[in-house]
PDB file of C-alpha atoms in Angstrom:
ATOM      1  CA  UNK A   1      -6.675   4.543 -19.839  1.00  0.00           C
ATOM      2  CA  UNK A   2      -4.525   3.951 -16.740  1.00  0.00           C
ATOM      3  CA  UNK A   3      -4.674   6.962 -14.358  1.00  0.00           C
ATOM      4  CA  UNK A   4      -2.724   7.398 -11.087  1.00  0.00           C
ATOM      5  CA  UNK A   5      -4.063  10.400  -9.112  1.00  0.00           C
ATOM      6  CA  UNK A   6      -2.117  11.874  -6.236  1.00  0.00           C
ATOM      7  CA  UNK A   7      -2.568  13.986  -3.191  1.00  0.00           C
ATOM      8  CA  UNK A   8       0.973  14.927  -2.383  1.00  0.00           C
ATOM      9  CA  UNK A   9       2.023  16.043   1.134  1.00  0.00           C
ATOM     10  CA  UNK A  10       5.002  15.566   3.071  1.00  0.00           C
ATOM     11  CA  UNK A  11       3.600  13.304   5.967  1.00  0.00           C
ATOM     12  CA  UNK A  12       1.258  11.353   3.613  1.00  0.00           C
ATOM     13  CA  UNK A  13       0.796  10.850  -0.051  1.00  0.00           C
ATOM     14  CA  UNK A  14      -2.626   9.507  -0.940  1.00  0.00           C
ATOM     15  CA  UNK A  15      -3.093   7.868  -4.305  1.00  0.00           C
ATOM     16  CA  UNK A  16      -5.674   6.098  -6.396  1.00  0.00           C
ATOM     17  CA  UNK A  17      -5.222   3.880  -9.498  1.00  0.00           C
ATOM     18  CA  UNK A  18      -8.120   3.924 -12.082  1.00  0.00           C
ATOM     19  CA  UNK A  19      -8.367   1.841 -15.219  1.00  0.00           C
ATOM     20  CA  UNK A  20     -10.965   3.121 -17.582  1.00  0.00           C
ATOM     21  CA  UNK A  21     -12.966   4.669 -14.765  1.00  0.00           C
ATOM     22  CA  UNK A  22     -12.723   1.520 -12.475  1.00  0.00           C
ATOM     23  CA  UNK A  23     -10.892   1.688  -9.091  1.00  0.00           C
ATOM     24  CA  UNK A  24      -8.306  -1.016  -9.179  1.00  0.00           C
ATOM     25  CA  UNK A  25      -6.124   0.025  -6.081  1.00  0.00           C
ATOM     26  CA  UNK A  26      -5.451   2.905  -3.698  1.00  0.00           C
ATOM     27  CA  UNK A  27      -3.194   3.597  -0.850  1.00  0.00           C
ATOM     28  CA  UNK A  28      -1.235   6.122   1.323  1.00  0.00           C
ATOM     29  CA  UNK A  29       2.465   6.562   1.461  1.00  0.00           C
ATOM     30  CA  UNK A  30       4.180   7.623   4.583  1.00  0.00           C
ATOM     31  CA  UNK A  31       7.612   8.552   5.425  1.00  0.00           C
ATOM     32  CA  UNK A  32       9.673   7.077   8.153  1.00  0.00           C
ATOM     33  CA  UNK A  33       9.332   8.618  11.583  1.00  0.00           C
ATOM     34  CA  UNK A  34      11.451  11.693  12.268  1.00  0.00           C
ATOM     35  CA  UNK A  35      14.933  11.030  13.740  1.00  0.00           C
ATOM     36  CA  UNK A  36      15.302  13.234  16.784  1.00  0.00           C
ATOM     37  CA  UNK A  37      19.065  13.021  16.637  1.00  0.00           C
ATOM     38  CA  UNK A  38      19.299  14.535  13.153  1.00  0.00           C
ATOM     39  CA  UNK A  39      18.982  18.176  12.323  1.00  0.00           C
ATOM     40  CA  UNK A  40      15.531  19.224  11.040  1.00  0.00           C
ATOM     41  CA  UNK A  41      16.581  20.004   7.419  1.00  0.00           C
ATOM     42  CA  UNK A  42      18.696  16.714   7.117  1.00  0.00           C
ATOM     43  CA  UNK A  43      15.757  14.494   8.657  1.00  0.00           C
ATOM     44  CA  UNK A  44      13.298  16.222   6.203  1.00  0.00           C
ATOM     45  CA  UNK A  45      15.557  15.347   3.357  1.00  0.00           C
ATOM     46  CA  UNK A  46      15.903  11.679   4.476  1.00  0.00           C
ATOM     47  CA  UNK A  47      12.169  11.424   4.977  1.00  0.00           C
ATOM     48  CA  UNK A  48      11.562  13.041   1.486  1.00  0.00           C
ATOM     49  CA  UNK A  49      13.986  10.540  -0.248  1.00  0.00           C
ATOM     50  CA  UNK A  50      12.163   7.622   1.419  1.00  0.00           C
ATOM     51  CA  UNK A  51       8.754   8.852   0.110  1.00  0.00           C
ATOM     52  CA  UNK A  52      10.358   9.336  -3.393  1.00  0.00           C
ATOM     53  CA  UNK A  53      11.386   5.792  -3.350  1.00  0.00           C
ATOM     54  CA  UNK A  54       7.936   4.664  -2.383  1.00  0.00           C
ATOM     55  CA  UNK A  55       6.326   6.804  -4.891  1.00  0.00           C
ATOM     56  CA  UNK A  56       8.697   5.801  -7.569  1.00  0.00           C
ATOM     57  CA  UNK A  57       7.993   2.127  -6.879  1.00  0.00           C
ATOM     58  CA  UNK A  58       4.126   2.918  -7.031  1.00  0.00           C
ATOM     59  CA  UNK A  59       4.393   4.744 -10.349  1.00  0.00           C
ATOM     60  CA  UNK A  60       6.619   1.988 -11.972  1.00  0.00           C
ATOM     61  CA  UNK A  61       4.413  -0.764 -10.514  1.00  0.00           C
ATOM     62  CA  UNK A  62       1.179   0.567 -12.136  1.00  0.00           C
ATOM     63  CA  UNK A  63       2.771   2.195 -15.200  1.00  0.00           C
ATOM     64  CA  UNK A  64       0.019   4.789 -15.771  1.00  0.00           C
ATOM     65  CA  UNK A  65      -0.758   6.527 -18.989  1.00  0.00           C
ATOM     66  CA  UNK A  66      -1.563   9.700 -16.976  1.00  0.00           C
ATOM     67  CA  UNK A  67      -0.564  11.148 -13.534  1.00  0.00           C
ATOM     68  CA  UNK A  68      -2.739  13.586 -12.175  1.00  0.00           C
ATOM     69  CA  UNK A  69      -1.873  15.522  -8.923  1.00  0.00           C
ATOM     70  CA  UNK A  70      -3.119  18.275  -6.754  1.00  0.00           C
ATOM     71  CA  UNK A  71      -0.471  20.904  -6.815  1.00  0.00           C
ATOM     72  CA  UNK A  72      -0.730  22.044  -3.144  1.00  0.00           C
ATOM     73  CA  UNK A  73      -0.495  25.531  -1.840  1.00  0.00           C
ATOM     74  CA  UNK A  74      -0.505  27.677   1.375  1.00  0.00           C
ATOM     75  CA  UNK A  75       1.643  27.197   4.247  1.00  0.00           C
ATOM     76  CA  UNK A  76       1.620  28.354   7.966  1.00  0.00           C
ATOM     77  CA  UNK A  77       5.476  28.319   8.334  1.00  0.00           C
ATOM     78  CA  UNK A  78       8.682  28.444   6.601  1.00  0.00           C
ATOM     79  CA  UNK A  79       9.420  24.784   7.480  1.00  0.00           C
ATOM     80  CA  UNK A  80       5.959  23.743   6.271  1.00  0.00           C
ATOM     81  CA  UNK A  81       6.678  25.517   3.021  1.00  0.00           C
ATOM     82  CA  UNK A  82       9.979  23.710   2.673  1.00  0.00           C
ATOM     83  CA  UNK A  83       8.313  20.377   3.367  1.00  0.00           C
ATOM     84  CA  UNK A  84       5.551  21.222   0.760  1.00  0.00           C
ATOM     85  CA  UNK A  85       8.151  22.234  -1.831  1.00  0.00           C
ATOM     86  CA  UNK A  86       9.910  18.778  -1.119  1.00  0.00           C
ATOM     87  CA  UNK A  87       6.786  16.874  -1.583  1.00  0.00           C
ATOM     88  CA  UNK A  88       5.793  18.723  -4.728  1.00  0.00           C
ATOM     89  CA  UNK A  89       9.364  18.245  -6.201  1.00  0.00           C
ATOM     90  CA  UNK A  90       9.469  14.483  -5.479  1.00  0.00           C
ATOM     91  CA  UNK A  91       6.285  13.921  -7.133  1.00  0.00           C
ATOM     92  CA  UNK A  92       7.468  16.009 -10.133  1.00  0.00           C
ATOM     93  CA  UNK A  93      10.773  14.030 -10.206  1.00  0.00           C
ATOM     94  CA  UNK A  94       8.981  10.566 -10.202  1.00  0.00           C
ATOM     95  CA  UNK A  95       6.476  11.327 -12.757  1.00  0.00           C
ATOM     96  CA  UNK A  96       9.128  12.722 -15.070  1.00  0.00           C
ATOM     97  CA  UNK A  97      11.079   9.433 -14.559  1.00  0.00           C
ATOM     98  CA  UNK A  98       7.911   7.436 -15.371  1.00  0.00           C
ATOM     99  CA  UNK A  99       7.454   9.552 -18.613  1.00  0.00           C
ATOM    100  CA  UNK A 100       3.731   9.727 -18.149  1.00  0.00           C
ATOM    101  CA  UNK A 101       1.662  12.655 -19.005  1.00  0.00           C
ATOM    102  CA  UNK A 102       1.257  14.795 -15.915  1.00  0.00           C
ATOM    103  CA  UNK A 103      -1.823  16.850 -15.114  1.00  0.00           C
ATOM    104  CA  UNK A 104      -1.882  19.358 -12.271  1.00  0.00           C
ATOM    105  CA  UNK A 105      -5.073  20.054 -10.419  1.00  0.00           C
ATOM    106  CA  UNK A 106      -5.391  23.144  -8.042  1.00  0.00           C
ATOM    107  CA  UNK A 107      -7.073  22.726  -4.588  1.00  0.00           C
ATOM    108  CA  UNK A 108      -9.453  25.415  -5.761  1.00  0.00           C
ATOM    109  CA  UNK A 109     -10.602  23.147  -8.793  1.00  0.00           C
ATOM    110  CA  UNK A 110     -11.159  20.276  -6.214  1.00  0.00           C
ATOM    111  CA  UNK A 111     -13.302  22.437  -4.115  1.00  0.00           C
ATOM    112  CA  UNK A 112     -15.127  23.744  -7.060  1.00  0.00           C
ATOM    113  CA  UNK A 113     -15.780  20.439  -8.457  1.00  0.00           C
ATOM    114  CA  UNK A 114     -16.973  18.768  -5.274  1.00  0.00           C
ATOM    115  CA  UNK A 115     -18.585  21.977  -3.816  1.00  0.00           C
ATOM    116  CA  UNK A 116     -16.881  20.803  -0.400  1.00  0.00           C
ATOM    117  CA  UNK A 117     -14.016  21.831   1.677  1.00  0.00           C
ATOM    118  CA  UNK A 118     -14.097  19.963   4.917  1.00  0.00           C
ATOM    119  CA  UNK A 119     -12.146  16.755   5.087  1.00  0.00           C
ATOM    120  CA  UNK A 120     -15.006  14.907   6.577  1.00  0.00           C
ATOM    121  CA  UNK A 121     -17.364  15.910   3.609  1.00  0.00           C
ATOM    122  CA  UNK A 122     -14.832  15.008   0.977  1.00  0.00           C
ATOM    123  CA  UNK A 123     -14.502  11.540   2.581  1.00  0.00           C
ATOM    124  CA  UNK A 124     -18.252  11.162   2.370  1.00  0.00           C
ATOM    125  CA  UNK A 125     -18.491  12.594  -1.073  1.00  0.00           C
ATOM    126  CA  UNK A 126     -15.905  10.131  -2.377  1.00  0.00           C
ATOM    127  CA  UNK A 127     -17.199   7.152  -0.626  1.00  0.00           C
ATOM    128  CA  UNK A 128     -20.744   7.867  -2.214  1.00  0.00           C
ATOM    129  CA  UNK A 129     -19.002   7.586  -5.591  1.00  0.00           C
ATOM    130  CA  UNK A 130     -16.604   4.749  -4.891  1.00  0.00           C
ATOM    131  CA  UNK A 131     -18.239   2.550  -2.083  1.00  0.00           C
ATOM    132  CA  UNK A 132     -15.037   0.186  -2.013  1.00  0.00           C
ATOM    133  CA  UNK A 133     -12.613   3.205  -1.790  1.00  0.00           C
ATOM    134  CA  UNK A 134     -11.661   2.516   1.949  1.00  0.00           C
ATOM    135  CA  UNK A 135     -12.010  -1.253   2.104  1.00  0.00           C
ATOM    136  CA  UNK A 136      -9.079  -2.512   3.971  1.00  0.00           C
ATOM    137  CA  UNK A 137      -7.496   0.893   4.765  1.00  0.00           C
ATOM    138  CA  UNK A 138      -5.984   0.239   8.126  1.00  0.00           C
ATOM    139  CA  UNK A 139      -5.375   3.815   9.211  1.00  0.00           C
ATOM    140  CA  UNK A 140      -8.494   6.013   9.374  1.00  0.00           C
ATOM    141  CA  UNK A 141      -6.320   9.064   8.883  1.00  0.00           C
ATOM    142  CA  UNK A 142      -5.444   7.820   5.365  1.00  0.00           C
ATOM    143  CA  UNK A 143      -9.075   8.237   4.224  1.00  0.00           C
ATOM    144  CA  UNK A 144      -8.730  12.023   3.673  1.00  0.00           C
ATOM    145  CA  UNK A 145      -5.630  11.555   1.447  1.00  0.00           C
ATOM    146  CA  UNK A 146      -7.140   8.657  -0.488  1.00  0.00           C
ATOM    147  CA  UNK A 147     -10.431  10.828  -0.895  1.00  0.00           C
ATOM    148  CA  UNK A 148      -8.521  13.878  -2.027  1.00  0.00           C
ATOM    149  CA  UNK A 149      -6.668  11.773  -4.657  1.00  0.00           C
ATOM    150  CA  UNK A 150      -9.923  10.387  -5.922  1.00  0.00           C
ATOM    151  CA  UNK A 151     -11.216  14.021  -6.172  1.00  0.00           C
ATOM    152  CA  UNK A 152      -8.238  14.898  -8.268  1.00  0.00           C
ATOM    153  CA  UNK A 153      -8.921  11.960 -10.479  1.00  0.00           C
ATOM    154  CA  UNK A 154     -12.527  13.149 -10.946  1.00  0.00           C
ATOM    155  CA  UNK A 155     -11.503  16.744 -11.751  1.00  0.00           C
ATOM    156  CA  UNK A 156      -9.004  15.507 -14.413  1.00  0.00           C
ATOM    157  CA  UNK A 157     -11.575  13.080 -15.793  1.00  0.00           C
ATOM    158  CA  UNK A 158     -14.284  15.813 -16.225  1.00  0.00           C
ATOM    159  CA  UNK A 159     -11.805  18.094 -17.788  1.00  0.00           C
ATOM    160  CA  UNK A 160     -10.748  15.389 -20.331  1.00  0.00           C
ATOM    161  CA  UNK A 161     -14.407  14.728 -21.301  1.00  0.00           C
ATOM    162  CA  UNK A 162     -14.884  18.444 -21.631  1.00  0.00           C
ATOM    163  CA  UNK A 163     -11.940  18.654 -23.728  1.00  0.00           C
ATOM    164  CA  UNK A 164     -13.072  15.898 -26.004  1.00  0.00           C
ATOM    165  CA  UNK A 165     -16.345  17.473 -26.423  1.00  0.00           C
ATOM    166  CA  UNK A 166     -14.838  20.955 -27.125  1.00  0.00           C
ATOM    167  CA  UNK A 167     -16.364  22.489 -24.037  1.00  0.00           C
ATOM    168  CA  UNK A 168     -14.886  24.025 -20.967  1.00  0.00           C
TER     169      UNK A 168
END
């Protein structure tokens, strides 16, 4: 089973690609830098479109059977809410284009599954399960997004196993 797990956000989209439980690849997508000359809404759209192209390439390249993504929630401002909505919409559009089964995972489910909430603890937790998860990652700040994407994968996998056994 080929699974692409995604931690969507507007400034970074972390992802892991797993095949039959084995880590094949991982990464973090970033939009272009903001354009100070453009209006904020126009620039946010430009950046979201660039993320959409990158994510679309990733999905088509790996051609997953399943796409699992954390459905983010909670914002501190109206602009953050708009950016979060754009990130969620672009992931939905790309996964729909890929015609992969899509499974949503809430942030609460990730916290319940791992028992953790701090970024540093999630990174340690993921690294303990996948020692090569961050090998070659150039930007240390990408680790939290990759770790979150891996946690999304584990939540999906455990749900799938429970469903097969008829337990919840």
